[in-house]
């Protein structure tokens, strides 16, 4: 399993990156960190600076064909920055267009809204995105994890760090299909 993790250079919620990364590795997969700039990204523990992680590939050099699925960690600043980057939004849309699974947690569905891929889908997120998701044509539900198969690809979403165990279990199951 080749799993792409797409993050902005700054603002990713660290545990929403590291726990799914560990789950992919434990399942025998290979995670790859993709960002909009080369070098290192800076993760956060909510609003406090945390660790930095090396970028493996930049968005402009990433190819959907190289991956079995896409994981979008949250944090408030991370998806807010990504949704302003045309290359990042195009990469997200390409995973949907090719029918590959996508997993998004917390605030990450903001990037899905920007890529215009939530219409007709059922998903969850951090509660403050509820109206954004509904306005984009999605159905928002308050559950620890939602696996939506209402389109050509599977979409796994989760609300927050406390839901990471369910999120990781579901994304590993769906990416392994």
PDB file of C-alpha atoms in Angstrom:
ATOM      1  CA  UNK A   1       0.000   0.000   0.000  1.00  0.00           C
ATOM      2  CA  UNK A   2       1.426   3.332  -1.112  1.00  0.00           C
ATOM      3  CA  UNK A   3      -0.236   6.140   0.877  1.00  0.00           C
ATOM      4  CA  UNK A   4       0.112   9.833   0.054  1.00  0.00           C
ATOM      5  CA  UNK A   5      -0.159  12.308   2.933  1.00  0.00           C
ATOM      6  CA  UNK A   6      -0.833  15.847   1.690  1.00  0.00           C
ATOM      7  CA  UNK A   7      -0.023  18.702   4.078  1.00  0.00           C
ATOM      8  CA  UNK A   8       0.781  22.406   4.010  1.00  0.00           C
ATOM      9  CA  UNK A   9       4.237  23.615   5.048  1.00  0.00           C
ATOM     10  CA  UNK A  10       2.828  24.677   8.418  1.00  0.00           C
ATOM     11  CA  UNK A  11      -0.191  23.977  10.596  1.00  0.00           C
ATOM     12  CA  UNK A  12      -0.849  20.236  10.413  1.00  0.00           C
ATOM     13  CA  UNK A  13      -2.211  18.731  13.620  1.00  0.00           C
ATOM     14  CA  UNK A  14       0.738  16.461  14.473  1.00  0.00           C
ATOM     15  CA  UNK A  15      -1.182  13.481  15.857  1.00  0.00           C
ATOM     16  CA  UNK A  16      -3.455  13.504  12.779  1.00  0.00           C
ATOM     17  CA  UNK A  17      -0.311  13.018  10.691  1.00  0.00           C
ATOM     18  CA  UNK A  18       1.706  10.675  12.888  1.00  0.00           C
ATOM     19  CA  UNK A  19      -0.972   8.217  14.002  1.00  0.00           C
ATOM     20  CA  UNK A  20      -2.270   7.424  10.473  1.00  0.00           C
ATOM     21  CA  UNK A  21       1.358   7.345   9.267  1.00  0.00           C
ATOM     22  CA  UNK A  22       2.126   4.709  11.916  1.00  0.00           C
ATOM     23  CA  UNK A  23      -1.022   2.771  10.966  1.00  0.00           C
ATOM     24  CA  UNK A  24       0.017   2.679   7.303  1.00  0.00           C
ATOM     25  CA  UNK A  25       3.519   1.537   8.263  1.00  0.00           C
ATOM     26  CA  UNK A  26       2.185  -1.113  10.685  1.00  0.00           C
ATOM     27  CA  UNK A  27      -0.038  -2.456   7.887  1.00  0.00           C
ATOM     28  CA  UNK A  28       3.056  -2.948   5.703  1.00  0.00           C
ATOM     29  CA  UNK A  29       2.440   0.182   3.643  1.00  0.00           C
ATOM     30  CA  UNK A  30       4.710   2.988   2.577  1.00  0.00           C
ATOM     31  CA  UNK A  31       3.673   6.532   3.497  1.00  0.00           C
ATOM     32  CA  UNK A  32       4.905   9.540   1.511  1.00  0.00           C
ATOM     33  CA  UNK A  33       4.760  13.143   2.736  1.00  0.00           C
ATOM     34  CA  UNK A  34       3.671  15.561   0.005  1.00  0.00           C
ATOM     35  CA  UNK A  35       3.619  19.325   0.493  1.00  0.00           C
ATOM     36  CA  UNK A  36       3.438  22.508  -1.519  1.00  0.00           C
ATOM     37  CA  UNK A  37       7.084  23.371  -0.796  1.00  0.00           C
ATOM     38  CA  UNK A  38      10.230  21.250  -0.429  1.00  0.00           C
ATOM     39  CA  UNK A  39      12.170  20.927   2.814  1.00  0.00           C
ATOM     40  CA  UNK A  40      10.336  20.307   6.059  1.00  0.00           C
ATOM     41  CA  UNK A  41       6.812  20.922   7.299  1.00  0.00           C
ATOM     42  CA  UNK A  42       6.022  22.191  10.791  1.00  0.00           C
ATOM     43  CA  UNK A  43       3.320  20.342  12.691  1.00  0.00           C
ATOM     44  CA  UNK A  44       1.338  21.729  15.610  1.00  0.00           C
ATOM     45  CA  UNK A  45      -0.326  20.515  18.800  1.00  0.00           C
ATOM     46  CA  UNK A  46      -3.470  22.590  18.355  1.00  0.00           C
ATOM     47  CA  UNK A  47      -1.959  26.126  18.377  1.00  0.00           C
ATOM     48  CA  UNK A  48       1.492  25.233  19.730  1.00  0.00           C
ATOM     49  CA  UNK A  49       4.453  24.488  17.454  1.00  0.00           C
ATOM     50  CA  UNK A  50       5.434  20.832  17.472  1.00  0.00           C
ATOM     51  CA  UNK A  51       7.844  18.700  15.446  1.00  0.00           C
ATOM     52  CA  UNK A  52       8.993  19.136  11.875  1.00  0.00           C
ATOM     53  CA  UNK A  53       8.940  16.399   9.235  1.00  0.00           C
ATOM     54  CA  UNK A  54      10.815  16.042   5.942  1.00  0.00           C
ATOM     55  CA  UNK A  55       8.874  16.459   2.709  1.00  0.00           C
ATOM     56  CA  UNK A  56       9.311  13.525   0.337  1.00  0.00           C
ATOM     57  CA  UNK A  57       7.668  15.025  -2.754  1.00  0.00           C
ATOM     58  CA  UNK A  58       6.219  18.399  -3.696  1.00  0.00           C
ATOM     59  CA  UNK A  59       2.705  18.719  -5.097  1.00  0.00           C
ATOM     60  CA  UNK A  60       4.002  19.671  -8.542  1.00  0.00           C
ATOM     61  CA  UNK A  61       6.050  16.452  -8.727  1.00  0.00           C
ATOM     62  CA  UNK A  62       3.427  14.110  -7.229  1.00  0.00           C
ATOM     63  CA  UNK A  63       1.492  11.710  -9.433  1.00  0.00           C
ATOM     64  CA  UNK A  64      -1.751  10.026  -8.368  1.00  0.00           C
ATOM     65  CA  UNK A  65      -0.609   6.936 -10.290  1.00  0.00           C
ATOM     66  CA  UNK A  66       2.120   6.368  -7.671  1.00  0.00           C
ATOM     67  CA  UNK A  67      -0.319   5.973  -4.765  1.00  0.00           C
ATOM     68  CA  UNK A  68      -3.128   3.691  -3.655  1.00  0.00           C
ATOM     69  CA  UNK A  69      -4.847   6.425  -1.638  1.00  0.00           C
ATOM     70  CA  UNK A  70      -4.646   9.911  -0.156  1.00  0.00           C
ATOM     71  CA  UNK A  71      -4.723  10.921   3.525  1.00  0.00           C
ATOM     72  CA  UNK A  72      -5.511  14.502   4.506  1.00  0.00           C
ATOM     73  CA  UNK A  73      -4.588  15.342   8.120  1.00  0.00           C
ATOM     74  CA  UNK A  74      -6.327  18.280   9.732  1.00  0.00           C
ATOM     75  CA  UNK A  75      -5.446  21.150  11.960  1.00  0.00           C
ATOM     76  CA  UNK A  76      -7.085  24.508  11.248  1.00  0.00           C
ATOM     77  CA  UNK A  77      -4.204  26.175   9.373  1.00  0.00           C
ATOM     78  CA  UNK A  78      -3.175  23.150   7.271  1.00  0.00           C
ATOM     79  CA  UNK A  79      -6.328  22.685   5.164  1.00  0.00           C
ATOM     80  CA  UNK A  80      -6.928  26.426   5.066  1.00  0.00           C
ATOM     81  CA  UNK A  81      -3.537  26.866   3.361  1.00  0.00           C
ATOM     82  CA  UNK A  82      -3.977  23.838   1.090  1.00  0.00           C
ATOM     83  CA  UNK A  83      -7.328  24.998  -0.255  1.00  0.00           C
ATOM     84  CA  UNK A  84      -5.627  28.147  -1.546  1.00  0.00           C
ATOM     85  CA  UNK A  85      -3.021  26.152  -3.487  1.00  0.00           C
ATOM     86  CA  UNK A  86      -4.254  25.216  -6.980  1.00  0.00           C
ATOM     87  CA  UNK A  87      -1.812  22.332  -7.290  1.00  0.00           C
ATOM     88  CA  UNK A  88      -2.914  20.798  -3.981  1.00  0.00           C
ATOM     89  CA  UNK A  89      -6.599  21.141  -4.883  1.00  0.00           C
ATOM     90  CA  UNK A  90      -5.959  19.618  -8.323  1.00  0.00           C
ATOM     91  CA  UNK A  91      -4.105  16.671  -6.753  1.00  0.00           C
ATOM     92  CA  UNK A  92      -7.018  16.022  -4.383  1.00  0.00           C
ATOM     93  CA  UNK A  93      -9.505  16.181  -7.253  1.00  0.00           C
ATOM     94  CA  UNK A  94      -7.368  13.757  -9.269  1.00  0.00           C
ATOM     95  CA  UNK A  95      -7.623  11.102  -6.531  1.00  0.00           C
ATOM     96  CA  UNK A  96     -11.408  11.344  -6.787  1.00  0.00           C
ATOM     97  CA  UNK A  97     -11.366  11.338 -10.600  1.00  0.00           C
ATOM     98  CA  UNK A  98      -9.285   8.155 -10.669  1.00  0.00           C
ATOM     99  CA  UNK A  99     -11.483   6.411  -8.095  1.00  0.00           C
ATOM    100  CA  UNK A 100      -8.802   6.057  -5.434  1.00  0.00           C
ATOM    101  CA  UNK A 101      -9.755   6.205  -1.748  1.00  0.00           C
ATOM    102  CA  UNK A 102      -9.329   9.410   0.222  1.00  0.00           C
ATOM    103  CA  UNK A 103      -9.310   9.826   4.009  1.00  0.00           C
ATOM    104  CA  UNK A 104      -9.748  13.220   5.707  1.00  0.00           C
ATOM    105  CA  UNK A 105      -9.931  14.147   9.383  1.00  0.00           C
ATOM    106  CA  UNK A 106     -10.945  17.191  11.411  1.00  0.00           C
ATOM    107  CA  UNK A 107     -10.738  20.392   9.292  1.00  0.00           C
ATOM    108  CA  UNK A 108      -9.334  18.580   6.225  1.00  0.00           C
ATOM    109  CA  UNK A 109     -12.734  18.446   4.477  1.00  0.00           C
ATOM    110  CA  UNK A 110     -12.230  22.158   3.702  1.00  0.00           C
ATOM    111  CA  UNK A 111      -9.874  20.974   0.970  1.00  0.00           C
ATOM    112  CA  UNK A 112     -12.513  18.524  -0.283  1.00  0.00           C
ATOM    113  CA  UNK A 113     -15.011  21.374  -0.506  1.00  0.00           C
ATOM    114  CA  UNK A 114     -12.519  23.430  -2.508  1.00  0.00           C
ATOM    115  CA  UNK A 115     -11.955  20.475  -4.851  1.00  0.00           C
ATOM    116  CA  UNK A 116     -15.765  20.268  -5.282  1.00  0.00           C
ATOM    117  CA  UNK A 117     -15.967  16.582  -4.348  1.00  0.00           C
ATOM    118  CA  UNK A 118     -18.407  16.508  -1.419  1.00  0.00           C
ATOM    119  CA  UNK A 119     -21.662  16.954  -3.369  1.00  0.00           C
ATOM    120  CA  UNK A 120     -23.883  13.930  -2.725  1.00  0.00           C
ATOM    121  CA  UNK A 121     -21.463  12.440  -0.200  1.00  0.00           C
ATOM    122  CA  UNK A 122     -22.007  11.720   3.501  1.00  0.00           C
ATOM    123  CA  UNK A 123     -19.126  12.759   5.730  1.00  0.00           C
ATOM    124  CA  UNK A 124     -18.119  14.007   9.124  1.00  0.00           C
ATOM    125  CA  UNK A 125     -15.584  16.580  10.286  1.00  0.00           C
ATOM    126  CA  UNK A 126     -14.827  18.974  13.075  1.00  0.00           C
ATOM    127  CA  UNK A 127     -18.299  20.377  13.912  1.00  0.00           C
ATOM    128  CA  UNK A 128     -17.511  23.920  12.713  1.00  0.00           C
ATOM    129  CA  UNK A 129     -17.378  22.637   9.105  1.00  0.00           C
ATOM    130  CA  UNK A 130     -20.956  21.313   9.238  1.00  0.00           C
ATOM    131  CA  UNK A 131     -22.478  24.313   7.418  1.00  0.00           C
ATOM    132  CA  UNK A 132     -19.637  24.467   4.868  1.00  0.00           C
ATOM    133  CA  UNK A 133     -20.175  20.799   3.988  1.00  0.00           C
ATOM    134  CA  UNK A 134     -23.933  21.222   3.692  1.00  0.00           C
ATOM    135  CA  UNK A 135     -23.514  24.338   1.546  1.00  0.00           C
ATOM    136  CA  UNK A 136     -21.216  22.333  -0.750  1.00  0.00           C
ATOM    137  CA  UNK A 137     -23.904  19.686  -1.227  1.00  0.00           C
ATOM    138  CA  UNK A 138     -22.683  17.116   1.259  1.00  0.00           C
ATOM    139  CA  UNK A 139     -24.536  15.500   4.133  1.00  0.00           C
ATOM    140  CA  UNK A 140     -22.800  16.092   7.471  1.00  0.00           C
ATOM    141  CA  UNK A 141     -23.233  13.586  10.300  1.00  0.00           C
ATOM    142  CA  UNK A 142     -21.814  13.572  13.824  1.00  0.00           C
ATOM    143  CA  UNK A 143     -20.066  10.188  14.024  1.00  0.00           C
ATOM    144  CA  UNK A 144     -16.501   9.129  14.908  1.00  0.00           C
ATOM    145  CA  UNK A 145     -15.884   7.828  11.375  1.00  0.00           C
ATOM    146  CA  UNK A 146     -17.887   7.713   8.153  1.00  0.00           C
ATOM    147  CA  UNK A 147     -17.057   5.512   5.163  1.00  0.00           C
ATOM    148  CA  UNK A 148     -18.935   6.841   2.142  1.00  0.00           C
ATOM    149  CA  UNK A 149     -19.088   4.784  -1.049  1.00  0.00           C
ATOM    150  CA  UNK A 150     -21.732   6.886  -2.840  1.00  0.00           C
ATOM    151  CA  UNK A 151     -19.438   7.677  -5.783  1.00  0.00           C
ATOM    152  CA  UNK A 152     -16.582   6.166  -7.773  1.00  0.00           C
ATOM    153  CA  UNK A 153     -14.206   6.262  -4.829  1.00  0.00           C
ATOM    154  CA  UNK A 154     -14.393   5.617  -1.113  1.00  0.00           C
ATOM    155  CA  UNK A 155     -14.227   8.604   1.224  1.00  0.00           C
ATOM    156  CA  UNK A 156     -13.270   8.032   4.875  1.00  0.00           C
ATOM    157  CA  UNK A 157     -13.815  10.977   7.224  1.00  0.00           C
ATOM    158  CA  UNK A 158     -13.462  11.539  10.937  1.00  0.00           C
ATOM    159  CA  UNK A 159     -14.094  14.374  13.391  1.00  0.00           C
ATOM    160  CA  UNK A 160     -11.090  14.856  15.660  1.00  0.00           C
ATOM    161  CA  UNK A 161      -7.990  13.341  17.283  1.00  0.00           C
ATOM    162  CA  UNK A 162     -10.117  11.376  19.761  1.00  0.00           C
ATOM    163  CA  UNK A 163     -11.513   9.450  16.761  1.00  0.00           C
ATOM    164  CA  UNK A 164      -8.113   8.476  15.347  1.00  0.00           C
ATOM    165  CA  UNK A 165      -8.331   4.774  16.251  1.00  0.00           C
ATOM    166  CA  UNK A 166     -11.570   4.352  14.278  1.00  0.00           C
ATOM    167  CA  UNK A 167     -10.233   6.572  11.472  1.00  0.00           C
ATOM    168  CA  UNK A 168      -7.004   4.597  11.113  1.00  0.00           C
ATOM    169  CA  UNK A 169      -8.784   1.235  11.188  1.00  0.00           C
ATOM    170  CA  UNK A 170     -11.228   2.334   8.487  1.00  0.00           C
ATOM    171  CA  UNK A 171      -8.654   3.931   6.217  1.00  0.00           C
ATOM    172  CA  UNK A 172      -6.386   0.870   6.358  1.00  0.00           C
ATOM    173  CA  UNK A 173      -9.347  -1.401   5.503  1.00  0.00           C
ATOM    174  CA  UNK A 174     -10.406   0.790   2.572  1.00  0.00           C
ATOM    175  CA  UNK A 175      -6.903   1.421   1.209  1.00  0.00           C
ATOM    176  CA  UNK A 176      -6.174  -2.331   1.265  1.00  0.00           C
ATOM    177  CA  UNK A 177      -9.165  -3.135  -1.005  1.00  0.00           C
TER     178      UNK A 177
END
